[in-house]
Short mmCIF file of C-alpha atoms and ligand atoms in Angstrom, two decimals:
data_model
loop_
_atom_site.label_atom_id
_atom_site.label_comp_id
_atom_site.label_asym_id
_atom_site.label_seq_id
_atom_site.Cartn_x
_atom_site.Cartn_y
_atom_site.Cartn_z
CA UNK A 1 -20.97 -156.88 52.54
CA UNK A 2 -18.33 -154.38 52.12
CA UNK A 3 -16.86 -153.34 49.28
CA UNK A 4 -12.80 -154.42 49.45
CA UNK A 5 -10.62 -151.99 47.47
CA UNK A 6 -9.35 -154.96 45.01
CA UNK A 7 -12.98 -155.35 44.01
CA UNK A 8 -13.49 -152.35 42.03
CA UNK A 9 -10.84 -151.19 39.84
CA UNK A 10 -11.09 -147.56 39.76
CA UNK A 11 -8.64 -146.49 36.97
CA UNK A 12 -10.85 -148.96 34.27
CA UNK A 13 -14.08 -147.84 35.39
CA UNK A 14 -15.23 -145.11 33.42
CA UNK A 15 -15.75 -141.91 35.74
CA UNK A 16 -17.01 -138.60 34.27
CA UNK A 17 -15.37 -135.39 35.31
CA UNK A 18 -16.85 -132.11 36.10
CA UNK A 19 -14.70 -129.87 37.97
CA UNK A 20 -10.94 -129.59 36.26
CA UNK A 21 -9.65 -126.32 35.93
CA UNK A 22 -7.12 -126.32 33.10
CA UNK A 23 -3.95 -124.71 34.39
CA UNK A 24 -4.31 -126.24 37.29
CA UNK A 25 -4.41 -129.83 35.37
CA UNK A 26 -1.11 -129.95 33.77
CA UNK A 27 1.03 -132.26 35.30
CA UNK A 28 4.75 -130.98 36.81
CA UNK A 29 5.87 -133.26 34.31
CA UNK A 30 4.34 -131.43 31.47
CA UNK A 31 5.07 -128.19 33.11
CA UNK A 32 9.09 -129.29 33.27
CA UNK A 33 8.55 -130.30 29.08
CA UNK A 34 7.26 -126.86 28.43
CA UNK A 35 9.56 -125.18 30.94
CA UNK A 36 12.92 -127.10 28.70
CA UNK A 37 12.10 -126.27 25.74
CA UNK A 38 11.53 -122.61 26.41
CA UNK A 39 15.04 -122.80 28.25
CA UNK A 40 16.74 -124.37 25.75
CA UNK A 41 15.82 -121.10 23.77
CA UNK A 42 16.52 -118.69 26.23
CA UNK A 43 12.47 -117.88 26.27
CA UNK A 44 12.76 -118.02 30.10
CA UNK A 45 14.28 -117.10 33.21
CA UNK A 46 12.08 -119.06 35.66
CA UNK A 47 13.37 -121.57 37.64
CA UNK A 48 12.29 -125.20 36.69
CA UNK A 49 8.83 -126.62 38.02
CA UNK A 50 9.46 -129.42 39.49
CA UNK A 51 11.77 -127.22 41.92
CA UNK A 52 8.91 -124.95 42.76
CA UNK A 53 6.09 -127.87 42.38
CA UNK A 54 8.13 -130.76 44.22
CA UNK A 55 6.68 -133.85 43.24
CA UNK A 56 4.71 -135.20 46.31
CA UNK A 57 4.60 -131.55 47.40
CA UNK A 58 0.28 -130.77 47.96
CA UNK A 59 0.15 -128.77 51.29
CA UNK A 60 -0.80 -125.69 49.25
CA UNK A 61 -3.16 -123.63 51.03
CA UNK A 62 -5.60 -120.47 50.06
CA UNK A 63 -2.66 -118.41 50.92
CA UNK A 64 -0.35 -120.13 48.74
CA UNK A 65 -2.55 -121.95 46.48
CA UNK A 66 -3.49 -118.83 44.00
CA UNK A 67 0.17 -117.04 43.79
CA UNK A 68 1.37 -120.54 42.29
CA UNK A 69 -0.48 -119.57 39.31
CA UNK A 70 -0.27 -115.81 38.90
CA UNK A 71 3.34 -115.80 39.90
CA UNK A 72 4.52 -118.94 38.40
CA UNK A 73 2.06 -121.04 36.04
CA UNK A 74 0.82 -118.46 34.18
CA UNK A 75 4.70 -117.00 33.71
CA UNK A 76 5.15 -120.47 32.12
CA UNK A 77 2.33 -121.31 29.94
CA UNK A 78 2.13 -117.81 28.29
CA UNK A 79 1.92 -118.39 24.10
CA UNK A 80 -0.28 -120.52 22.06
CA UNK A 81 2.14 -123.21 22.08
CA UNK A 82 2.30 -123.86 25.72
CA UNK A 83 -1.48 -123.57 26.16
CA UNK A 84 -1.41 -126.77 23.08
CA UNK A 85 0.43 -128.56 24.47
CA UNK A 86 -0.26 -128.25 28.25
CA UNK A 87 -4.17 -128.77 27.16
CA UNK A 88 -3.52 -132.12 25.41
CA UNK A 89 -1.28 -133.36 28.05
CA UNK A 90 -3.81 -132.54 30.36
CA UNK A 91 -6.90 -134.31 28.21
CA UNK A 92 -4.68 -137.26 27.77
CA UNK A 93 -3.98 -137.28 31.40
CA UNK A 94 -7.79 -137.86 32.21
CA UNK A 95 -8.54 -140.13 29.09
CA UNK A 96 -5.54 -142.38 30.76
CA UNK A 97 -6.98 -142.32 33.96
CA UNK A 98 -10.23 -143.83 32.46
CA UNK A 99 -12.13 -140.16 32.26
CA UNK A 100 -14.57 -141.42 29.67
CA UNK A 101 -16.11 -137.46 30.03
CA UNK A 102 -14.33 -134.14 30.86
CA UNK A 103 -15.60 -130.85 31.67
CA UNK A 104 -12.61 -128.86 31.51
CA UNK A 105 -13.11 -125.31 33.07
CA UNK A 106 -10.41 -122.19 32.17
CA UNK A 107 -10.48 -118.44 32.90
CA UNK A 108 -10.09 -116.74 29.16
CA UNK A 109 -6.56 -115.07 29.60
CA UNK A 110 -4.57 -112.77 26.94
CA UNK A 111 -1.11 -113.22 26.02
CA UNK A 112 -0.36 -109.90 24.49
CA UNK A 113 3.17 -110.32 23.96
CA UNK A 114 2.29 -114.23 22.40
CA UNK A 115 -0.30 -111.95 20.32
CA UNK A 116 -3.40 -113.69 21.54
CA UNK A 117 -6.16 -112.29 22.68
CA UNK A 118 -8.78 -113.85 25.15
CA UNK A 119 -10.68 -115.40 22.08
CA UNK A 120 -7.66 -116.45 20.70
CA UNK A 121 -6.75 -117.78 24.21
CA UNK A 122 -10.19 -119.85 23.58
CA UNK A 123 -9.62 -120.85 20.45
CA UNK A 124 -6.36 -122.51 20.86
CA UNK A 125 -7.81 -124.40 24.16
CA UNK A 126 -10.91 -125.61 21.70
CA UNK A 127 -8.27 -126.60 18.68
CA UNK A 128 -5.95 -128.43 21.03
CA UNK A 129 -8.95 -130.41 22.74
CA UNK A 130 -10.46 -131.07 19.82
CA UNK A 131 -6.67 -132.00 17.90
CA UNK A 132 -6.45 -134.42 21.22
CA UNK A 133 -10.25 -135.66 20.82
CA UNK A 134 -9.29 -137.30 17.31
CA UNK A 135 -5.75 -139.19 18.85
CA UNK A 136 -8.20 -140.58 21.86
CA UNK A 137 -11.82 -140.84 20.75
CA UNK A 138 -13.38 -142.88 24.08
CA UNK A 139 -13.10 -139.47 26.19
CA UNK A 140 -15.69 -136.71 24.70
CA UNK A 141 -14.66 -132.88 26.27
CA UNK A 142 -16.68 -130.03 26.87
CA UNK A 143 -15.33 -126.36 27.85
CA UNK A 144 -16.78 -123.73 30.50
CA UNK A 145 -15.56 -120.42 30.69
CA UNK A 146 -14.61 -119.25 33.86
CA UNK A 147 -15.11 -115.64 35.85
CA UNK A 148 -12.47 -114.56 38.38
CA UNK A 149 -13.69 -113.27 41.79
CA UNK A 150 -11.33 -110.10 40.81
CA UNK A 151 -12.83 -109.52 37.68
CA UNK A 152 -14.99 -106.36 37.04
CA UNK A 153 -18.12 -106.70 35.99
CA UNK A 154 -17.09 -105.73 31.86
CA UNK A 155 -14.54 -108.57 32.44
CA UNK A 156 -17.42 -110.95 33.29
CA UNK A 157 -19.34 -109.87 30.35
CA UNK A 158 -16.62 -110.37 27.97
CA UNK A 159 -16.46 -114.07 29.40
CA UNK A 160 -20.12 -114.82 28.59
CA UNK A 161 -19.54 -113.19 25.18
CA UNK A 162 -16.67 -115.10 24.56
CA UNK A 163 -18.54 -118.43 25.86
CA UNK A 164 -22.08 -117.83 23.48
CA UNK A 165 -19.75 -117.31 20.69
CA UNK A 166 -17.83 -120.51 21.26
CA UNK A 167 -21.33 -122.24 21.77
CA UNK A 168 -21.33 -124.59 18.69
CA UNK A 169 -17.37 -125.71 19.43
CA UNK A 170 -18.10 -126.81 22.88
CA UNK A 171 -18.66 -124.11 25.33
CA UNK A 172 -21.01 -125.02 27.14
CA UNK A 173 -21.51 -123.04 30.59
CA UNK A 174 -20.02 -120.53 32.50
CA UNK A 175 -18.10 -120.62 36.08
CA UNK A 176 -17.60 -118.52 38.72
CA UNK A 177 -13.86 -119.37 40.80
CA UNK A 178 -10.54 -117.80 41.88
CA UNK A 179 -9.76 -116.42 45.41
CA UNK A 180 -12.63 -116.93 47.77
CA UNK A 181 -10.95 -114.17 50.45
CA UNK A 182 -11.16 -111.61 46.86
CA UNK A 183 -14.13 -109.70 45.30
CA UNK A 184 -18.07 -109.30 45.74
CA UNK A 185 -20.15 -111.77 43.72
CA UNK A 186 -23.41 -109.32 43.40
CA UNK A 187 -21.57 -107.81 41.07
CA UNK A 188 -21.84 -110.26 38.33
CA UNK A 189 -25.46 -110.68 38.67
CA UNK A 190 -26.00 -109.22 34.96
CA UNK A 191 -23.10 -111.47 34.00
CA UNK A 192 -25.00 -114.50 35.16
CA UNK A 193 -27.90 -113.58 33.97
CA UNK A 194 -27.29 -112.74 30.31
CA UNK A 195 -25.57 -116.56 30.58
CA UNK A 196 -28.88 -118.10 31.26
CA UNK A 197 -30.44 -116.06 28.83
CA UNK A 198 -28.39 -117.12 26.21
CA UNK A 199 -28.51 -120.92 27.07
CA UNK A 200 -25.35 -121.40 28.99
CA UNK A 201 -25.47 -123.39 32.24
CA UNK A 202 -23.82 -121.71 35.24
CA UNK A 203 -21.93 -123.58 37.70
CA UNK A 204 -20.21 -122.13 40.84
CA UNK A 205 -17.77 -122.45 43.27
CA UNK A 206 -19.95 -122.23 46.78
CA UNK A 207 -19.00 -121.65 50.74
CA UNK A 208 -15.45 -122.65 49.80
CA UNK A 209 -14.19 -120.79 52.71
CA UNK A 210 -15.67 -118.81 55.41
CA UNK A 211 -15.21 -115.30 53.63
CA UNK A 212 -16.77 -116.83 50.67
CA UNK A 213 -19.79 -117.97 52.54
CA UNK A 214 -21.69 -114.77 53.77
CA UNK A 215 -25.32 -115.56 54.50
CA UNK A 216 -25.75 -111.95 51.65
CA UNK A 217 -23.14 -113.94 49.11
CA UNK A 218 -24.85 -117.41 49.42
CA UNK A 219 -28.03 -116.12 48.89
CA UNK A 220 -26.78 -113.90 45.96
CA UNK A 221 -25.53 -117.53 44.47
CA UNK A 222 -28.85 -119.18 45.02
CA UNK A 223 -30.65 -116.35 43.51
CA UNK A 224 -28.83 -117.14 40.60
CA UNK A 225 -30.51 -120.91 40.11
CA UNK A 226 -26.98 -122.54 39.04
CA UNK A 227 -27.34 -126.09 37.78
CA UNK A 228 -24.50 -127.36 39.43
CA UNK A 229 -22.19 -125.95 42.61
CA UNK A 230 -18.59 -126.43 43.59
CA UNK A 231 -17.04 -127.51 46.89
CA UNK A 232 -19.98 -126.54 49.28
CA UNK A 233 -18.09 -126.93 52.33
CA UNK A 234 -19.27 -123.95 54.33
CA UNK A 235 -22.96 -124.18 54.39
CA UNK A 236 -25.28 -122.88 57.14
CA UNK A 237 -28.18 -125.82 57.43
CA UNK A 238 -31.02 -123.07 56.37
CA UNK A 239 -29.23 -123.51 52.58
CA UNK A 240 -28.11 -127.02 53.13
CA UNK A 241 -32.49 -127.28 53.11
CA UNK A 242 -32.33 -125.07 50.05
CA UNK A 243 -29.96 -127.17 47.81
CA UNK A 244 -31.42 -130.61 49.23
CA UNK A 245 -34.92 -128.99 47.40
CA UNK A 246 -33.59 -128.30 44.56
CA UNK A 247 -33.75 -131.89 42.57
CA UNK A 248 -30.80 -132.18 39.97
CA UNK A 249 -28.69 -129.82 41.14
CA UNK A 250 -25.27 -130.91 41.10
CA UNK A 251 -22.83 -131.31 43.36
CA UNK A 252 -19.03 -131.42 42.60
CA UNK A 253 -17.22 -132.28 45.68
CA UNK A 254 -13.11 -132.13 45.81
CA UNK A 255 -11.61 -134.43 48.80
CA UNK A 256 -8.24 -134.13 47.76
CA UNK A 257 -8.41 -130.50 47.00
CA UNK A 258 -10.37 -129.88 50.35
CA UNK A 259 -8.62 -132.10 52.72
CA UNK A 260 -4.60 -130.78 51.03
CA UNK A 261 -5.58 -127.09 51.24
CA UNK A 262 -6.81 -127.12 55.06
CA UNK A 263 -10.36 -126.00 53.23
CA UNK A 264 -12.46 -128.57 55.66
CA UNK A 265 -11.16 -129.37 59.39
CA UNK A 266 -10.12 -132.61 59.69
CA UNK A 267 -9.03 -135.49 57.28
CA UNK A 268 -10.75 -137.48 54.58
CA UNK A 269 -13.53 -139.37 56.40
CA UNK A 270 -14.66 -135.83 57.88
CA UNK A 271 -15.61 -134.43 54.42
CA UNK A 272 -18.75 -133.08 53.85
CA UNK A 273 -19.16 -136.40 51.06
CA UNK A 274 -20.20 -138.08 53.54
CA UNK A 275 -23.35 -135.92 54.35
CA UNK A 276 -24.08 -135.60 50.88
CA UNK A 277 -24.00 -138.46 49.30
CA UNK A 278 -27.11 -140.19 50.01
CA UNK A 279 -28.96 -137.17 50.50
CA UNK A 280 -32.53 -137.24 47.48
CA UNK A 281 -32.50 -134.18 44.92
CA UNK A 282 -29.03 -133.30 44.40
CA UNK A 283 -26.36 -135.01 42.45
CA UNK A 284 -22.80 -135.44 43.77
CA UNK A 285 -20.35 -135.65 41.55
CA UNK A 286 -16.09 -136.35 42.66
CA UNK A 287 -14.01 -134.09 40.82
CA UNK A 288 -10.27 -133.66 41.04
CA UNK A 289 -10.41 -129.61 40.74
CA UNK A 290 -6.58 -129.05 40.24
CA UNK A 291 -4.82 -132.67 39.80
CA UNK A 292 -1.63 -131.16 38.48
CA UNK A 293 -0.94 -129.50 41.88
CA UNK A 294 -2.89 -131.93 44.54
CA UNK A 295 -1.33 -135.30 41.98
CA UNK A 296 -4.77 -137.29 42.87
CA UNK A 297 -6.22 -138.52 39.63
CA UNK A 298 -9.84 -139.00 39.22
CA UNK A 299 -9.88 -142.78 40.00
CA UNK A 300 -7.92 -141.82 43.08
CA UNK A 301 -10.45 -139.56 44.34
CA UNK A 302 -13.13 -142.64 43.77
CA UNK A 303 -10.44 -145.02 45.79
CA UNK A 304 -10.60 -142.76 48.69
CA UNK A 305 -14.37 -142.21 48.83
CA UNK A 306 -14.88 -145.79 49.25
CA UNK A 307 -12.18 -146.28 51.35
CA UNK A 308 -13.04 -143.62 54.44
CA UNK A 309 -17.20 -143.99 52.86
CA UNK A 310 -17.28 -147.41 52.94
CA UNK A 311 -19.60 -147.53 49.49
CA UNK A 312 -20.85 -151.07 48.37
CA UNK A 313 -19.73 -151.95 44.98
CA UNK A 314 -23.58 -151.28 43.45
CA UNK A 315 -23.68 -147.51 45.40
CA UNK A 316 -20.34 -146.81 43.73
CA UNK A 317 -21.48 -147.55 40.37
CA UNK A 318 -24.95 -146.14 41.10
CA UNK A 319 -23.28 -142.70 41.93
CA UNK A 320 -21.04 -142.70 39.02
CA UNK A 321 -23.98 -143.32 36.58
CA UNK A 322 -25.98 -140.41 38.62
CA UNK A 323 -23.68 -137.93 37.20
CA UNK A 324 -24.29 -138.77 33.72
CA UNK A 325 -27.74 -136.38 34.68
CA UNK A 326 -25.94 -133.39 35.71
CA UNK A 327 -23.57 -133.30 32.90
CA UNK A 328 -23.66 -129.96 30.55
CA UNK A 329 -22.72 -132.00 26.94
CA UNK A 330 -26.18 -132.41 25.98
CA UNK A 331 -28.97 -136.23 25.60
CA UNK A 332 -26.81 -137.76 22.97
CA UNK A 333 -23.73 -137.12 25.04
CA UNK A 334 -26.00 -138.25 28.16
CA UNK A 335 -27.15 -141.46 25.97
CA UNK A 336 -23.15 -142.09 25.02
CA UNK A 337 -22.63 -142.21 28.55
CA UNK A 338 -25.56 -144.71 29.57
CA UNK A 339 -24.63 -146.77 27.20
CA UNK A 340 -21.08 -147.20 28.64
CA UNK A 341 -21.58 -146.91 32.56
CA UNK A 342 -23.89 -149.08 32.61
CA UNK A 343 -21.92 -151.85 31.53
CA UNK A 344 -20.51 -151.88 34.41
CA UNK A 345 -22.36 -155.15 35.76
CA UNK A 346 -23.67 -154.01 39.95
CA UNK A 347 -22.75 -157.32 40.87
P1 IMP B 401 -7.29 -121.69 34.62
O1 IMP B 401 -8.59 -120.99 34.83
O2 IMP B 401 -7.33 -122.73 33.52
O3 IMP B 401 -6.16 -120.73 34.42
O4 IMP B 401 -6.99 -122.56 35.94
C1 IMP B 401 -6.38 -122.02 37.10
C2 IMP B 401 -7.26 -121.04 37.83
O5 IMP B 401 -8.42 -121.71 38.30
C3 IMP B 401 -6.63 -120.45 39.08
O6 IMP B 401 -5.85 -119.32 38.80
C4 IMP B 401 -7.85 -120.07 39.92
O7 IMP B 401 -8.35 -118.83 39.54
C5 IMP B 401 -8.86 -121.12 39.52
N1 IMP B 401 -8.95 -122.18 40.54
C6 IMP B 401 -8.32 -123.36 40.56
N2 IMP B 401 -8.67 -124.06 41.66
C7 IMP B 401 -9.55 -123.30 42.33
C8 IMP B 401 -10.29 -123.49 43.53
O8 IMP B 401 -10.20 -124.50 44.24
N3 IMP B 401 -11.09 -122.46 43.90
C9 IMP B 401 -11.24 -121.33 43.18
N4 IMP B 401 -10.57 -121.13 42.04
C10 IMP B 401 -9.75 -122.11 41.62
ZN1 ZN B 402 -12.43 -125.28 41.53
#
């Protein structure tokens, strides 16, 4: 029998997260609080967000996507206050939405003229998530540091440095995003690899557009033995065979993201979910990737993969608990999780 939509209710089922990057989580809403109160002081000249965000606004493409954030967002939230309060929006955004687990994933940025440094950049994410954790206890966060595709290679390092010394206040892995059309992954080779020395997973964003995919840069990426990738959209089969081997690895697929941006041809029921799904060894986990700009929430992006995937009820709930193994938080976090996904009865 197939599943109906009124039969599972997405937003109370408890879904674990995995791909969120942080600016790119905050709500217009949130945005347009920050953005008044700055005005209201004369701290800014930019024009209000929800003019240059419309709500309902998501056809945002490669081309457009990235400038939103180094020509607007980033203009915005620029001082420890904004990152505070954009970060605990954002966390209570997820815990809302029934995100019972969050990986949140941010690119360590410095303020200089807010005085903050990229540590301090850190440290206020880490304060605010954990100031957030106390109001709203059911949702546990974790943090990964992301690279940029533009940074240097001493720009890299300083990200692993900065995520081994955050280790014991939840850092717990390193990324590897920003503008596929930018910058030559070989480079951070070292960068990955002093990560994995010093006990940080790696996850990466892989093949998310054709001058990201390179037969030299995916095997560069393989090379590297991440535990978990992002997007995978432009895969030639000979690595398709490679990740399919590699039990555990995990998957973090983005519809929304994919299908808004123009990143896959065609609409939702041609996304590269479909293949993957089923498929023994890896892990697939839906993420949102950027809900404040594409506005689908987590249990949205569950909604639509049984809608154009027609999942039974028991393959829905046997996918979310899947993820619980690919997660980066740790067995007690993994036994936390158990214990409240599967009481979900498969019924
Ligand atoms: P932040 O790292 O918290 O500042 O989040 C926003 C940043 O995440 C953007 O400036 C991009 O570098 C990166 N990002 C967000 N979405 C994507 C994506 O789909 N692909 C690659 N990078 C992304
Ligand atoms: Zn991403």
């Amino acid at each position: 029998m197939m599943v109906r939509e009124s039969e599972l209710d997405f937003k109370s089922m408890p879904k674990i997260e995995l791909h969120a990057h942080l600016t790119g989580s905050i709500s217009r809403q949130c945005l347009h609080e920050i953005w008044q109160g700055k005005k209201a002081i004369g701290a800014t000249d930019l024009e209000d967000p929800l003019l240059i965000m419309p709500p309902g606004r998501h056809d945002y493409d490669l081309k457009t996507f990235f400038p939103l954030f180094s020509s607007y967002i980033y203009n915005l939230v620029n001082d420890a206050a904004s990152v505070e309060h954009s970060t605990k929006s954002v966390f209570r955004d997820f815990a809302q939405d029934g995100v019972v687990y969050l990986e949140l994933r941010t690119t360590p940025r410095a303020m200089p003229s807010a005085g903050l440094d990229k540590a301090g950049y850190v440290r206020t994410v880490l304060r605010a998530l954990d100031a957030a954790a106390r109001e709203t206890p059911t949702l546990h966060a974790r943090l990964i540091l992301s690279i940029d595709r533009r940074n240097t290679l001493a720009e890299a390092l300083e990200v692993v440095s900065l995520a081994t010394a955050f280790r014991d206040q939840g850092v717990v892995a390193i990324d590897l995003c920003g503008d596929p059309m930018k910058g030559d992954v070989s480079l951070f080779t070292p960068a990955v690899e002093k990560a994995r020395a010093a006990g940080l997973k790696v996850t990466i964003h892989f093949a998310e557009a054709e001058a990201s995919a390179s037969e030299a840069e995916l095997a560069t990426i393989m090379a590297w033995m991440p535990h978990r990738l992002g997007h995978v959209i432009h895969v030639p089969d000979a690595v398709k065979r490679q990740i399919s081997a590699r039990t555990g690895i995990g998957l973090e697929l983005c519809l929304s993201c994919n299908v808004h941006a123009k990143m896959i041809v065609g609409s939702f029921e041609a996304h590269h979910f479909g293949e993957w799904w089923r498929v023994e060894g890896p892990v697939v986990v839906p993420c949102t990737d950027d809900v404040g700009v594409f506005e689908s929430p987590l249990s949205n992006e569950w909604m639509l993969i049984q809608k154009h995937f027609q999942l039974r009820r028991e393959e829905v709930l046997t996918l979310a608990r899947k993820g619980i193994d690919v997660i980066f938080g740790g067995d007690d976090e993994k036994e936390r999780l158990r214990s409240i996904l599967w009481q979900e009865r498969a019924s």
